[in-house]
Amino acid sequence: MLDVRRLRLLHALSVHGTVTAAAEALHVTSPAVSQQLAALEREAGVALVEREGRRLTLTRAGHVLAAHTQLVLDQLAAAEADLASLRTSVSGVVRIGAFVSVAALLPRVIQVLRSAHGSDVDLFVHEMEPEASLPALRRGDIDIAVIHSYNIMPRSLPTSCESFELFVEPVNVALPLSDPLVQQDSVDLSVLADRPWIMPRTDASCHELTQRACGAAGFVPRAQAYCDDFGVMCGLVEAGLGVALVPSVARRPGVALRPLKQQVFRTVSAVVRNRAEGQPAVRAVLEELRQV
């Protein structure tokens, strides 16, 4: 019989990549991880890890067993969620990872939760982009990942996760109020081919969105500035440094947002592990996210 606690260590090694990182994630020592993995190999009767230089990596058998372990851990999480759903009280710690433009809305969620449940629901907020929050959700570092995806850039979810749509908003071109294009109901991106652009940083999905949208319109955007925050981007647009693509939530005085004729939009969703929405505290946070 394979020990579930040891299987959890193998799974942590497959997710985190190193014994040290796996040990930190599970709050145990590195020697303890190595010892328990050796015991798991004896139980399995096959080599599960091998040494590459100074690191332990999974063998083919280790990868197979880690994949099965994911299913086992998902079932255990579902069982815990089902038991938690039978409780009438709403309490517990909920860790949420949200990208910056939606994280700004979370203070309202916290206020409502505090009003309804006092300190019984303890919300921890981590600002992170979907590229970071989805892996964190899979590892179990957070309970809810608030993510975005674009219609021209679908985003795949980790296995054993569920997504709950919060809202859909158009992607607009941000223009200075003095720009003649402000008089139009919608803007064709092709007319902005010669303009300087305010771009998200190159490793962000929003950067890829701008590249794809402009590419479909027949040109490569010429970056005048790079920044992460939509508010800063709009401030640079207002100052006349360039134009930018931003969602409606980035609206601010001094900048006009106009829809694109190409109809680009993004969907904002809350993602949880399977059945986690059955936990009263997680469910309460999801409900308030939908309301806000």
PDB file of C-alpha atoms in Angstrom:
ATOM      1  CA  MET A   1       0.000   0.000   0.000  1.00  0.00           C
ATOM      2  CA  LEU A   2       1.455   3.360  -1.038  1.00  0.00           C
ATOM      3  CA  ASP A   3       1.597   5.990   1.704  1.00  0.00           C
ATOM      4  CA  VAL A   4      -0.408   9.114   0.776  1.00  0.00           C
ATOM      5  CA  ARG A   5       1.892  11.397   2.763  1.00  0.00           C
ATOM      6  CA  ARG A   6       4.876  10.140   0.781  1.00  0.00           C
ATOM      7  CA  LEU A   7       2.936  10.463  -2.455  1.00  0.00           C
ATOM      8  CA  ARG A   8       2.311  14.089  -1.554  1.00  0.00           C
ATOM      9  CA  LEU A   9       6.079  14.608  -1.304  1.00  0.00           C
ATOM     10  CA  LEU A  10       6.608  13.071  -4.733  1.00  0.00           C
ATOM     11  CA  HIS A  11       3.913  15.312  -6.152  1.00  0.00           C
ATOM     12  CA  ALA A  12       5.517  18.358  -4.536  1.00  0.00           C
ATOM     13  CA  LEU A  13       8.855  17.469  -6.148  1.00  0.00           C
ATOM     14  CA  SER A  14       7.152  17.187  -9.555  1.00  0.00           C
ATOM     15  CA  VAL A  15       5.479  20.590  -9.110  1.00  0.00           C
ATOM     16  CA  HIS A  16       8.274  22.588  -7.468  1.00  0.00           C
ATOM     17  CA  GLY A  17      11.225  21.014  -9.267  1.00  0.00           C
ATOM     18  CA  THR A  18      13.707  20.678  -6.389  1.00  0.00           C
ATOM     19  CA  VAL A  19      13.818  18.897  -3.054  1.00  0.00           C
ATOM     20  CA  THR A  20      14.491  22.198  -1.292  1.00  0.00           C
ATOM     21  CA  ALA A  21      11.460  23.903  -2.862  1.00  0.00           C
ATOM     22  CA  ALA A  22       9.240  20.883  -2.175  1.00  0.00           C
ATOM     23  CA  ALA A  23      10.380  20.843   1.452  1.00  0.00           C
ATOM     24  CA  GLU A  24       9.649  24.556   1.860  1.00  0.00           C
ATOM     25  CA  ALA A  25       6.178  24.151   0.313  1.00  0.00           C
ATOM     26  CA  LEU A  26       5.279  21.342   2.702  1.00  0.00           C
ATOM     27  CA  HIS A  27       7.070  22.846   5.732  1.00  0.00           C
ATOM     28  CA  VAL A  28       9.431  19.909   6.244  1.00  0.00           C
ATOM     29  CA  THR A  29      13.202  19.533   5.983  1.00  0.00           C
ATOM     30  CA  SER A  30      15.020  18.552   2.798  1.00  0.00           C
ATOM     31  CA  PRO A  31      16.550  15.413   4.406  1.00  0.00           C
ATOM     32  CA  ALA A  32      13.048  14.342   5.456  1.00  0.00           C
ATOM     33  CA  VAL A  33      11.851  14.631   1.842  1.00  0.00           C
ATOM     34  CA  SER A  34      14.774  12.548   0.584  1.00  0.00           C
ATOM     35  CA  GLN A  35      14.230   9.897   3.257  1.00  0.00           C
ATOM     36  CA  GLN A  36      10.499   9.627   2.595  1.00  0.00           C
ATOM     37  CA  LEU A  37      11.029   9.425  -1.169  1.00  0.00           C
ATOM     38  CA  ALA A  38      13.471   6.553  -0.609  1.00  0.00           C
ATOM     39  CA  ALA A  39      10.826   4.814   1.516  1.00  0.00           C
ATOM     40  CA  LEU A  40       8.252   5.404  -1.234  1.00  0.00           C
ATOM     41  CA  GLU A  41      10.585   3.785  -3.769  1.00  0.00           C
ATOM     42  CA  ARG A  42      10.790   0.707  -1.553  1.00  0.00           C
ATOM     43  CA  GLU A  43       6.987   0.597  -1.361  1.00  0.00           C
ATOM     44  CA  ALA A  44       6.644   1.006  -5.126  1.00  0.00           C
ATOM     45  CA  GLY A  45       9.418  -1.445  -5.970  1.00  0.00           C
ATOM     46  CA  VAL A  46      10.783   0.814  -8.711  1.00  0.00           C
ATOM     47  CA  ALA A  47      13.102   3.816  -8.938  1.00  0.00           C
ATOM     48  CA  LEU A  48      11.080   7.034  -8.765  1.00  0.00           C
ATOM     49  CA  VAL A  49      13.891   9.616  -8.628  1.00  0.00           C
ATOM     50  CA  GLU A  50      17.380   9.854 -10.061  1.00  0.00           C
ATOM     51  CA  ARG A  51      20.231  12.249  -9.558  1.00  0.00           C
ATOM     52  CA  GLU A  52      21.163  14.767 -12.229  1.00  0.00           C
ATOM     53  CA  GLY A  53      24.216  16.612 -10.970  1.00  0.00           C
ATOM     54  CA  ARG A  54      23.221  17.911  -7.549  1.00  0.00           C
ATOM     55  CA  ARG A  55      19.461  17.641  -8.157  1.00  0.00           C
ATOM     56  CA  LEU A  56      16.942  14.853  -7.784  1.00  0.00           C
ATOM     57  CA  THR A  57      14.622  14.488 -10.769  1.00  0.00           C
ATOM     58  CA  LEU A  58      11.751  12.142 -11.460  1.00  0.00           C
ATOM     59  CA  THR A  59      12.250   8.985 -13.475  1.00  0.00           C
ATOM     60  CA  ARG A  60       9.645   7.894 -16.001  1.00  0.00           C
ATOM     61  CA  ALA A  61       8.015   5.809 -13.258  1.00  0.00           C
ATOM     62  CA  GLY A  62       8.157   8.835 -10.978  1.00  0.00           C
ATOM     63  CA  HIS A  63       6.293  10.970 -13.515  1.00  0.00           C
ATOM     64  CA  VAL A  64       3.642   8.252 -13.943  1.00  0.00           C
ATOM     65  CA  LEU A  65       3.109   7.962 -10.203  1.00  0.00           C
ATOM     66  CA  ALA A  66       3.079  11.754  -9.759  1.00  0.00           C
ATOM     67  CA  ALA A  67       0.291  12.012 -12.366  1.00  0.00           C
ATOM     68  CA  HIS A  68      -1.760   9.415 -10.482  1.00  0.00           C
ATOM     69  CA  THR A  69      -1.010  11.234  -7.240  1.00  0.00           C
ATOM     70  CA  GLN A  70      -2.554  14.388  -8.682  1.00  0.00           C
ATOM     71  CA  LEU A  71      -5.823  12.486  -9.101  1.00  0.00           C
ATOM     72  CA  VAL A  72      -5.594  11.132  -5.558  1.00  0.00           C
ATOM     73  CA  LEU A  73      -4.970  14.583  -4.091  1.00  0.00           C
ATOM     74  CA  ASP A  74      -7.821  16.044  -6.146  1.00  0.00           C
ATOM     75  CA  GLN A  75     -10.189  13.425  -4.738  1.00  0.00           C
ATOM     76  CA  LEU A  76      -9.020  14.129  -1.199  1.00  0.00           C
ATOM     77  CA  ALA A  77      -9.537  17.863  -1.757  1.00  0.00           C
ATOM     78  CA  ALA A  78     -13.028  17.153  -3.107  1.00  0.00           C
ATOM     79  CA  ALA A  79     -13.831  15.054  -0.054  1.00  0.00           C
ATOM     80  CA  GLU A  80     -12.640  17.825   2.261  1.00  0.00           C
ATOM     81  CA  ALA A  81     -14.721  20.352   0.325  1.00  0.00           C
ATOM     82  CA  ASP A  82     -17.843  18.166   0.535  1.00  0.00           C
ATOM     83  CA  LEU A  83     -17.408  17.795   4.287  1.00  0.00           C
ATOM     84  CA  ALA A  84     -16.808  21.534   4.656  1.00  0.00           C
ATOM     85  CA  SER A  85     -20.010  22.272   2.713  1.00  0.00           C
ATOM     86  CA  LEU A  86     -22.009  20.524   5.441  1.00  0.00           C
ATOM     87  CA  ARG A  87     -20.917  23.114   7.980  1.00  0.00           C
ATOM     88  CA  THR A  88     -23.373  25.923   8.625  1.00  0.00           C
ATOM     89  CA  SER A  89     -20.797  28.437   9.842  1.00  0.00           C
ATOM     90  CA  VAL A  90     -18.775  30.505   7.379  1.00  0.00           C
ATOM     91  CA  SER A  91     -15.181  30.691   8.561  1.00  0.00           C
ATOM     92  CA  GLY A  92     -11.652  29.989   7.463  1.00  0.00           C
ATOM     93  CA  VAL A  93      -8.653  31.380   5.610  1.00  0.00           C
ATOM     94  CA  VAL A  94      -9.019  32.129   1.893  1.00  0.00           C
ATOM     95  CA  ARG A  95      -5.912  33.002  -0.125  1.00  0.00           C
ATOM     96  CA  ILE A  96      -6.595  34.829  -3.357  1.00  0.00           C
ATOM     97  CA  GLY A  97      -4.251  35.755  -6.206  1.00  0.00           C
ATOM     98  CA  ALA A  98      -5.462  38.583  -8.457  1.00  0.00           C
ATOM     99  CA  PHE A  99      -3.928  40.678 -11.205  1.00  0.00           C
ATOM    100  CA  VAL A 100      -3.408  44.354 -10.500  1.00  0.00           C
ATOM    101  CA  SER A 101      -6.425  46.005 -12.178  1.00  0.00           C
ATOM    102  CA  VAL A 102      -8.846  43.675 -10.373  1.00  0.00           C
ATOM    103  CA  ALA A 103      -6.875  43.580  -7.122  1.00  0.00           C
ATOM    104  CA  ALA A 104      -7.854  47.250  -6.796  1.00  0.00           C
ATOM    105  CA  LEU A 105     -11.483  46.096  -6.352  1.00  0.00           C
ATOM    106  CA  LEU A 106     -10.686  43.676  -3.533  1.00  0.00           C
ATOM    107  CA  PRO A 107     -10.930  46.241  -0.698  1.00  0.00           C
ATOM    108  CA  ARG A 108     -14.678  46.396  -1.419  1.00  0.00           C
ATOM    109  CA  VAL A 109     -14.876  42.599  -1.207  1.00  0.00           C
ATOM    110  CA  ILE A 110     -13.043  42.648   2.115  1.00  0.00           C
ATOM    111  CA  GLN A 111     -15.365  45.334   3.512  1.00  0.00           C
ATOM    112  CA  VAL A 112     -18.475  43.319   2.638  1.00  0.00           C
ATOM    113  CA  LEU A 113     -17.003  40.111   4.053  1.00  0.00           C
ATOM    114  CA  ARG A 114     -16.042  41.860   7.281  1.00  0.00           C
ATOM    115  CA  SER A 115     -19.527  43.329   7.554  1.00  0.00           C
ATOM    116  CA  ALA A 116     -21.201  39.940   7.022  1.00  0.00           C
ATOM    117  CA  HIS A 117     -18.812  37.589   8.822  1.00  0.00           C
ATOM    118  CA  GLY A 118     -16.539  39.721  11.001  1.00  0.00           C
ATOM    119  CA  SER A 119     -13.084  38.208  11.316  1.00  0.00           C
ATOM    120  CA  ASP A 120     -14.329  34.653  10.747  1.00  0.00           C
ATOM    121  CA  VAL A 121     -13.279  34.838   7.091  1.00  0.00           C
ATOM    122  CA  ASP A 122      -9.600  35.732   6.883  1.00  0.00           C
ATOM    123  CA  LEU A 123      -8.672  36.883   3.371  1.00  0.00           C
ATOM    124  CA  PHE A 124      -5.050  36.959   2.229  1.00  0.00           C
ATOM    125  CA  VAL A 125      -4.435  38.827  -1.038  1.00  0.00           C
ATOM    126  CA  HIS A 126      -1.501  38.225  -3.377  1.00  0.00           C
ATOM    127  CA  GLU A 127      -1.116  40.477  -6.412  1.00  0.00           C
ATOM    128  CA  MET A 128      -0.077  38.261  -9.322  1.00  0.00           C
ATOM    129  CA  GLU A 129      -0.709  37.866 -13.027  1.00  0.00           C
ATOM    130  CA  PRO A 130      -2.481  34.736 -14.319  1.00  0.00           C
ATOM    131  CA  GLU A 131       0.866  33.331 -15.477  1.00  0.00           C
ATOM    132  CA  ALA A 132       1.799  33.144 -11.776  1.00  0.00           C
ATOM    133  CA  SER A 133      -1.571  32.646 -10.061  1.00  0.00           C
ATOM    134  CA  LEU A 134      -2.646  29.542 -12.011  1.00  0.00           C
ATOM    135  CA  PRO A 135       0.527  27.578 -11.146  1.00  0.00           C
ATOM    136  CA  ALA A 136       0.173  28.828  -7.551  1.00  0.00           C
ATOM    137  CA  LEU A 137      -3.396  27.490  -7.485  1.00  0.00           C
ATOM    138  CA  ARG A 138      -2.224  24.123  -8.813  1.00  0.00           C
ATOM    139  CA  ARG A 139       0.483  23.954  -6.157  1.00  0.00           C
ATOM    140  CA  GLY A 140      -2.046  24.770  -3.443  1.00  0.00           C
ATOM    141  CA  ASP A 141      -0.386  28.085  -2.541  1.00  0.00           C
ATOM    142  CA  ILE A 142      -3.667  29.985  -3.085  1.00  0.00           C
ATOM    143  CA  ASP A 143      -7.357  29.049  -3.025  1.00  0.00           C
ATOM    144  CA  ILE A 144      -8.730  31.390  -5.721  1.00  0.00           C
ATOM    145  CA  ALA A 145      -6.994  32.727  -8.816  1.00  0.00           C
ATOM    146  CA  VAL A 146      -8.652  35.742 -10.442  1.00  0.00           C
ATOM    147  CA  ILE A 147      -7.469  35.669 -14.051  1.00  0.00           C
ATOM    148  CA  HIS A 148      -8.174  37.248 -17.416  1.00  0.00           C
ATOM    149  CA  SER A 149      -8.245  35.822 -20.928  1.00  0.00           C
ATOM    150  CA  TYR A 150      -8.801  37.470 -24.301  1.00  0.00           C
ATOM    151  CA  ASN A 151     -11.020  36.266 -27.120  1.00  0.00           C
ATOM    152  CA  ILE A 152      -8.028  36.323 -29.458  1.00  0.00           C
ATOM    153  CA  MET A 153      -5.822  34.625 -26.833  1.00  0.00           C
ATOM    154  CA  PRO A 154      -7.692  31.773 -25.080  1.00  0.00           C
ATOM    155  CA  ARG A 155      -6.097  30.626 -21.829  1.00  0.00           C
ATOM    156  CA  SER A 156      -5.936  26.973 -20.826  1.00  0.00           C
ATOM    157  CA  LEU A 157      -6.611  26.045 -17.196  1.00  0.00           C
ATOM    158  CA  PRO A 158      -4.782  23.498 -15.047  1.00  0.00           C
ATOM    159  CA  THR A 159      -6.463  20.128 -14.817  1.00  0.00           C
ATOM    160  CA  SER A 160      -8.839  19.609 -11.913  1.00  0.00           C
ATOM    161  CA  CYS A 161      -9.807  23.287 -11.734  1.00  0.00           C
ATOM    162  CA  GLU A 162     -13.121  25.060 -12.247  1.00  0.00           C
ATOM    163  CA  SER A 163     -13.671  28.547 -13.641  1.00  0.00           C
ATOM    164  CA  PHE A 164     -16.451  30.983 -12.702  1.00  0.00           C
ATOM    165  CA  GLU A 165     -16.952  33.953 -15.013  1.00  0.00           C
ATOM    166  CA  LEU A 166     -17.076  37.286 -13.184  1.00  0.00           C
ATOM    167  CA  PHE A 167     -17.487  39.753 -16.050  1.00  0.00           C
ATOM    168  CA  VAL A 168     -16.635  40.458 -19.679  1.00  0.00           C
ATOM    169  CA  GLU A 169     -15.342  43.849 -20.801  1.00  0.00           C
ATOM    170  CA  PRO A 170     -14.202  45.280 -24.140  1.00  0.00           C
ATOM    171  CA  VAL A 171     -10.607  46.180 -24.897  1.00  0.00           C
ATOM    172  CA  ASN A 172     -10.421  49.808 -26.014  1.00  0.00           C
ATOM    173  CA  VAL A 173      -7.883  52.112 -27.555  1.00  0.00           C
ATOM    174  CA  ALA A 174      -6.858  54.825 -25.087  1.00  0.00           C
ATOM    175  CA  LEU A 175      -6.517  58.261 -26.703  1.00  0.00           C
ATOM    176  CA  PRO A 176      -5.789  61.793 -25.465  1.00  0.00           C
ATOM    177  CA  LEU A 177      -8.969  63.858 -25.254  1.00  0.00           C
ATOM    178  CA  SER A 178      -7.609  66.168 -27.953  1.00  0.00           C
ATOM    179  CA  ASP A 179      -7.184  63.343 -30.488  1.00  0.00           C
ATOM    180  CA  PRO A 180      -9.517  63.665 -33.536  1.00  0.00           C
ATOM    181  CA  LEU A 181     -10.298  59.922 -33.315  1.00  0.00           C
ATOM    182  CA  VAL A 182     -12.186  60.601 -30.083  1.00  0.00           C
ATOM    183  CA  GLN A 183     -15.078  61.812 -32.245  1.00  0.00           C
ATOM    184  CA  GLN A 184     -15.522  58.333 -33.713  1.00  0.00           C
ATOM    185  CA  ASP A 185     -17.748  55.667 -32.163  1.00  0.00           C
ATOM    186  CA  SER A 186     -15.117  52.990 -32.824  1.00  0.00           C
ATOM    187  CA  VAL A 187     -11.553  52.931 -34.110  1.00  0.00           C
ATOM    188  CA  ASP A 188      -9.937  50.717 -36.732  1.00  0.00           C
ATOM    189  CA  LEU A 189      -6.497  49.759 -35.468  1.00  0.00           C
ATOM    190  CA  SER A 190      -4.961  50.142 -38.919  1.00  0.00           C
ATOM    191  CA  VAL A 191      -5.230  53.949 -38.649  1.00  0.00           C
ATOM    192  CA  LEU A 192      -2.873  53.804 -35.644  1.00  0.00           C
ATOM    193  CA  ALA A 193      -0.062  52.038 -37.493  1.00  0.00           C
ATOM    194  CA  ASP A 194       2.200  55.089 -37.456  1.00  0.00           C
ATOM    195  CA  ARG A 195       1.480  56.096 -33.851  1.00  0.00           C
ATOM    196  CA  PRO A 196       3.862  55.474 -30.921  1.00  0.00           C
ATOM    197  CA  TRP A 197       2.494  52.895 -28.469  1.00  0.00           C
ATOM    198  CA  ILE A 198       2.459  52.498 -24.704  1.00  0.00           C
ATOM    199  CA  MET A 199       3.037  48.754 -24.255  1.00  0.00           C
ATOM    200  CA  PRO A 200       2.828  46.312 -21.352  1.00  0.00           C
ATOM    201  CA  ARG A 201       6.133  44.648 -20.491  1.00  0.00           C
ATOM    202  CA  THR A 202       7.260  42.010 -22.982  1.00  0.00           C
ATOM    203  CA  ASP A 203       6.719  38.984 -20.702  1.00  0.00           C
ATOM    204  CA  ALA A 204       3.063  39.863 -19.986  1.00  0.00           C
ATOM    205  CA  SER A 205       0.119  38.360 -21.841  1.00  0.00           C
ATOM    206  CA  CYS A 206      -1.254  41.877 -22.390  1.00  0.00           C
ATOM    207  CA  HIS A 207       1.874  42.615 -24.451  1.00  0.00           C
ATOM    208  CA  GLU A 208       1.123  39.617 -26.645  1.00  0.00           C
ATOM    209  CA  LEU A 209      -2.475  40.830 -26.965  1.00  0.00           C
ATOM    210  CA  THR A 210      -1.340  44.197 -28.356  1.00  0.00           C
ATOM    211  CA  GLN A 211       1.087  42.493 -30.719  1.00  0.00           C
ATOM    212  CA  ARG A 212      -1.586  40.120 -32.035  1.00  0.00           C
ATOM    213  CA  ALA A 213      -4.304  42.756 -32.391  1.00  0.00           C
ATOM    214  CA  CYS A 214      -2.002  45.141 -34.243  1.00  0.00           C
ATOM    215  CA  GLY A 215      -0.588  42.301 -36.319  1.00  0.00           C
ATOM    216  CA  ALA A 216      -4.085  41.347 -37.434  1.00  0.00           C
ATOM    217  CA  ALA A 217      -4.543  44.995 -38.485  1.00  0.00           C
ATOM    218  CA  GLY A 218      -1.406  44.755 -40.610  1.00  0.00           C
ATOM    219  CA  PHE A 219       1.358  46.406 -38.589  1.00  0.00           C
ATOM    220  CA  VAL A 220       3.829  45.944 -35.734  1.00  0.00           C
ATOM    221  CA  PRO A 221       3.317  48.512 -32.929  1.00  0.00           C
ATOM    222  CA  ARG A 222       6.264  50.837 -32.277  1.00  0.00           C
ATOM    223  CA  ALA A 223       6.795  50.923 -28.524  1.00  0.00           C
ATOM    224  CA  GLN A 224       7.440  54.319 -26.953  1.00  0.00           C
ATOM    225  CA  ALA A 225       7.172  53.089 -23.353  1.00  0.00           C
ATOM    226  CA  TYR A 226       6.761  49.871 -21.378  1.00  0.00           C
ATOM    227  CA  CYS A 227       4.858  49.640 -18.097  1.00  0.00           C
ATOM    228  CA  ASP A 228       2.671  47.165 -16.202  1.00  0.00           C
ATOM    229  CA  ASP A 229      -0.054  49.325 -14.695  1.00  0.00           C
ATOM    230  CA  PHE A 230      -3.024  50.363 -16.857  1.00  0.00           C
ATOM    231  CA  GLY A 231      -3.398  53.528 -14.807  1.00  0.00           C
ATOM    232  CA  VAL A 232       0.179  54.517 -15.603  1.00  0.00           C
ATOM    233  CA  MET A 233      -0.374  53.621 -19.246  1.00  0.00           C
ATOM    234  CA  CYS A 234      -3.403  55.909 -19.398  1.00  0.00           C
ATOM    235  CA  GLY A 235      -1.412  58.652 -17.693  1.00  0.00           C
ATOM    236  CA  LEU A 236       1.236  58.421 -20.416  1.00  0.00           C
ATOM    237  CA  VAL A 237      -1.487  58.487 -23.064  1.00  0.00           C
ATOM    238  CA  GLU A 238      -2.955  61.600 -21.448  1.00  0.00           C
ATOM    239  CA  ALA A 239       0.493  63.199 -21.583  1.00  0.00           C
ATOM    240  CA  GLY A 240       0.594  62.572 -25.327  1.00  0.00           C
ATOM    241  CA  LEU A 241       3.360  59.971 -25.328  1.00  0.00           C
ATOM    242  CA  GLY A 242       1.378  57.448 -27.376  1.00  0.00           C
ATOM    243  CA  VAL A 243      -1.741  55.303 -27.600  1.00  0.00           C
ATOM    244  CA  ALA A 244      -2.502  52.021 -25.835  1.00  0.00           C
ATOM    245  CA  LEU A 245      -4.929  49.122 -25.645  1.00  0.00           C
ATOM    246  CA  VAL A 246      -6.615  48.909 -22.247  1.00  0.00           C
ATOM    247  CA  PRO A 247      -9.727  47.257 -20.776  1.00  0.00           C
ATOM    248  CA  SER A 248     -12.706  49.315 -19.676  1.00  0.00           C
ATOM    249  CA  VAL A 249     -11.764  48.955 -15.997  1.00  0.00           C
ATOM    250  CA  ALA A 250      -8.762  51.223 -16.722  1.00  0.00           C
ATOM    251  CA  ARG A 251     -11.008  54.218 -17.456  1.00  0.00           C
ATOM    252  CA  ARG A 252      -9.728  57.500 -15.983  1.00  0.00           C
ATOM    253  CA  PRO A 253     -10.318  61.247 -16.428  1.00  0.00           C
ATOM    254  CA  GLY A 254      -8.232  62.866 -19.130  1.00  0.00           C
ATOM    255  CA  VAL A 255      -8.257  59.836 -21.432  1.00  0.00           C
ATOM    256  CA  ALA A 256     -10.902  58.753 -23.931  1.00  0.00           C
ATOM    257  CA  LEU A 257     -11.521  55.036 -24.419  1.00  0.00           C
ATOM    258  CA  ARG A 258     -12.941  54.011 -27.782  1.00  0.00           C
ATOM    259  CA  PRO A 259     -14.010  50.485 -28.779  1.00  0.00           C
ATOM    260  CA  LEU A 260     -12.159  48.680 -31.544  1.00  0.00           C
ATOM    261  CA  LYS A 261     -13.868  47.735 -34.779  1.00  0.00           C
ATOM    262  CA  GLN A 262     -12.018  44.417 -34.432  1.00  0.00           C
ATOM    263  CA  GLN A 263     -14.067  43.663 -31.262  1.00  0.00           C
ATOM    264  CA  VAL A 264     -11.409  42.520 -28.820  1.00  0.00           C
ATOM    265  CA  PHE A 265     -12.620  41.740 -25.294  1.00  0.00           C
ATOM    266  CA  ARG A 266     -11.393  40.051 -22.161  1.00  0.00           C
ATOM    267  CA  THR A 267     -13.142  37.747 -19.726  1.00  0.00           C
ATOM    268  CA  VAL A 268     -12.320  37.962 -16.023  1.00  0.00           C
ATOM    269  CA  SER A 269     -12.865  34.739 -14.095  1.00  0.00           C
ATOM    270  CA  ALA A 270     -12.287  33.234 -10.680  1.00  0.00           C
ATOM    271  CA  VAL A 271     -10.639  29.820 -10.787  1.00  0.00           C
ATOM    272  CA  VAL A 272     -10.651  27.311  -7.940  1.00  0.00           C
ATOM    273  CA  ARG A 273      -9.687  23.691  -7.553  1.00  0.00           C
ATOM    274  CA  ASN A 274     -12.490  21.233  -8.255  1.00  0.00           C
ATOM    275  CA  ARG A 275     -15.291  21.360  -5.680  1.00  0.00           C
ATOM    276  CA  ALA A 276     -13.512  24.048  -3.648  1.00  0.00           C
ATOM    277  CA  GLU A 277     -16.509  26.336  -4.136  1.00  0.00           C
ATOM    278  CA  GLY A 278     -18.345  23.984  -1.760  1.00  0.00           C
ATOM    279  CA  GLN A 279     -16.244  25.265   1.131  1.00  0.00           C
ATOM    280  CA  PRO A 280     -18.334  27.955   2.892  1.00  0.00           C
ATOM    281  CA  ALA A 281     -15.529  30.528   3.150  1.00  0.00           C
ATOM    282  CA  VAL A 282     -14.440  30.082  -0.484  1.00  0.00           C
ATOM    283  CA  ARG A 283     -18.062  30.226  -1.611  1.00  0.00           C
ATOM    284  CA  ALA A 284     -18.620  33.460   0.323  1.00  0.00           C
ATOM    285  CA  VAL A 285     -15.603  35.087  -1.350  1.00  0.00           C
ATOM    286  CA  LEU A 286     -16.729  33.910  -4.801  1.00  0.00           C
ATOM    287  CA  GLU A 287     -20.197  35.355  -4.239  1.00  0.00           C
ATOM    288  CA  GLU A 288     -18.808  38.739  -3.255  1.00  0.00           C
ATOM    289  CA  LEU A 289     -16.414  38.741  -6.214  1.00  0.00           C
ATOM    290  CA  ARG A 290     -19.400  38.225  -8.515  1.00  0.00           C
ATOM    291  CA  GLN A 291     -21.259  41.087  -6.861  1.00  0.00           C
ATOM    292  CA  VAL A 292     -18.340  43.531  -7.009  1.00  0.00           C
TER     293      VAL A 292
END
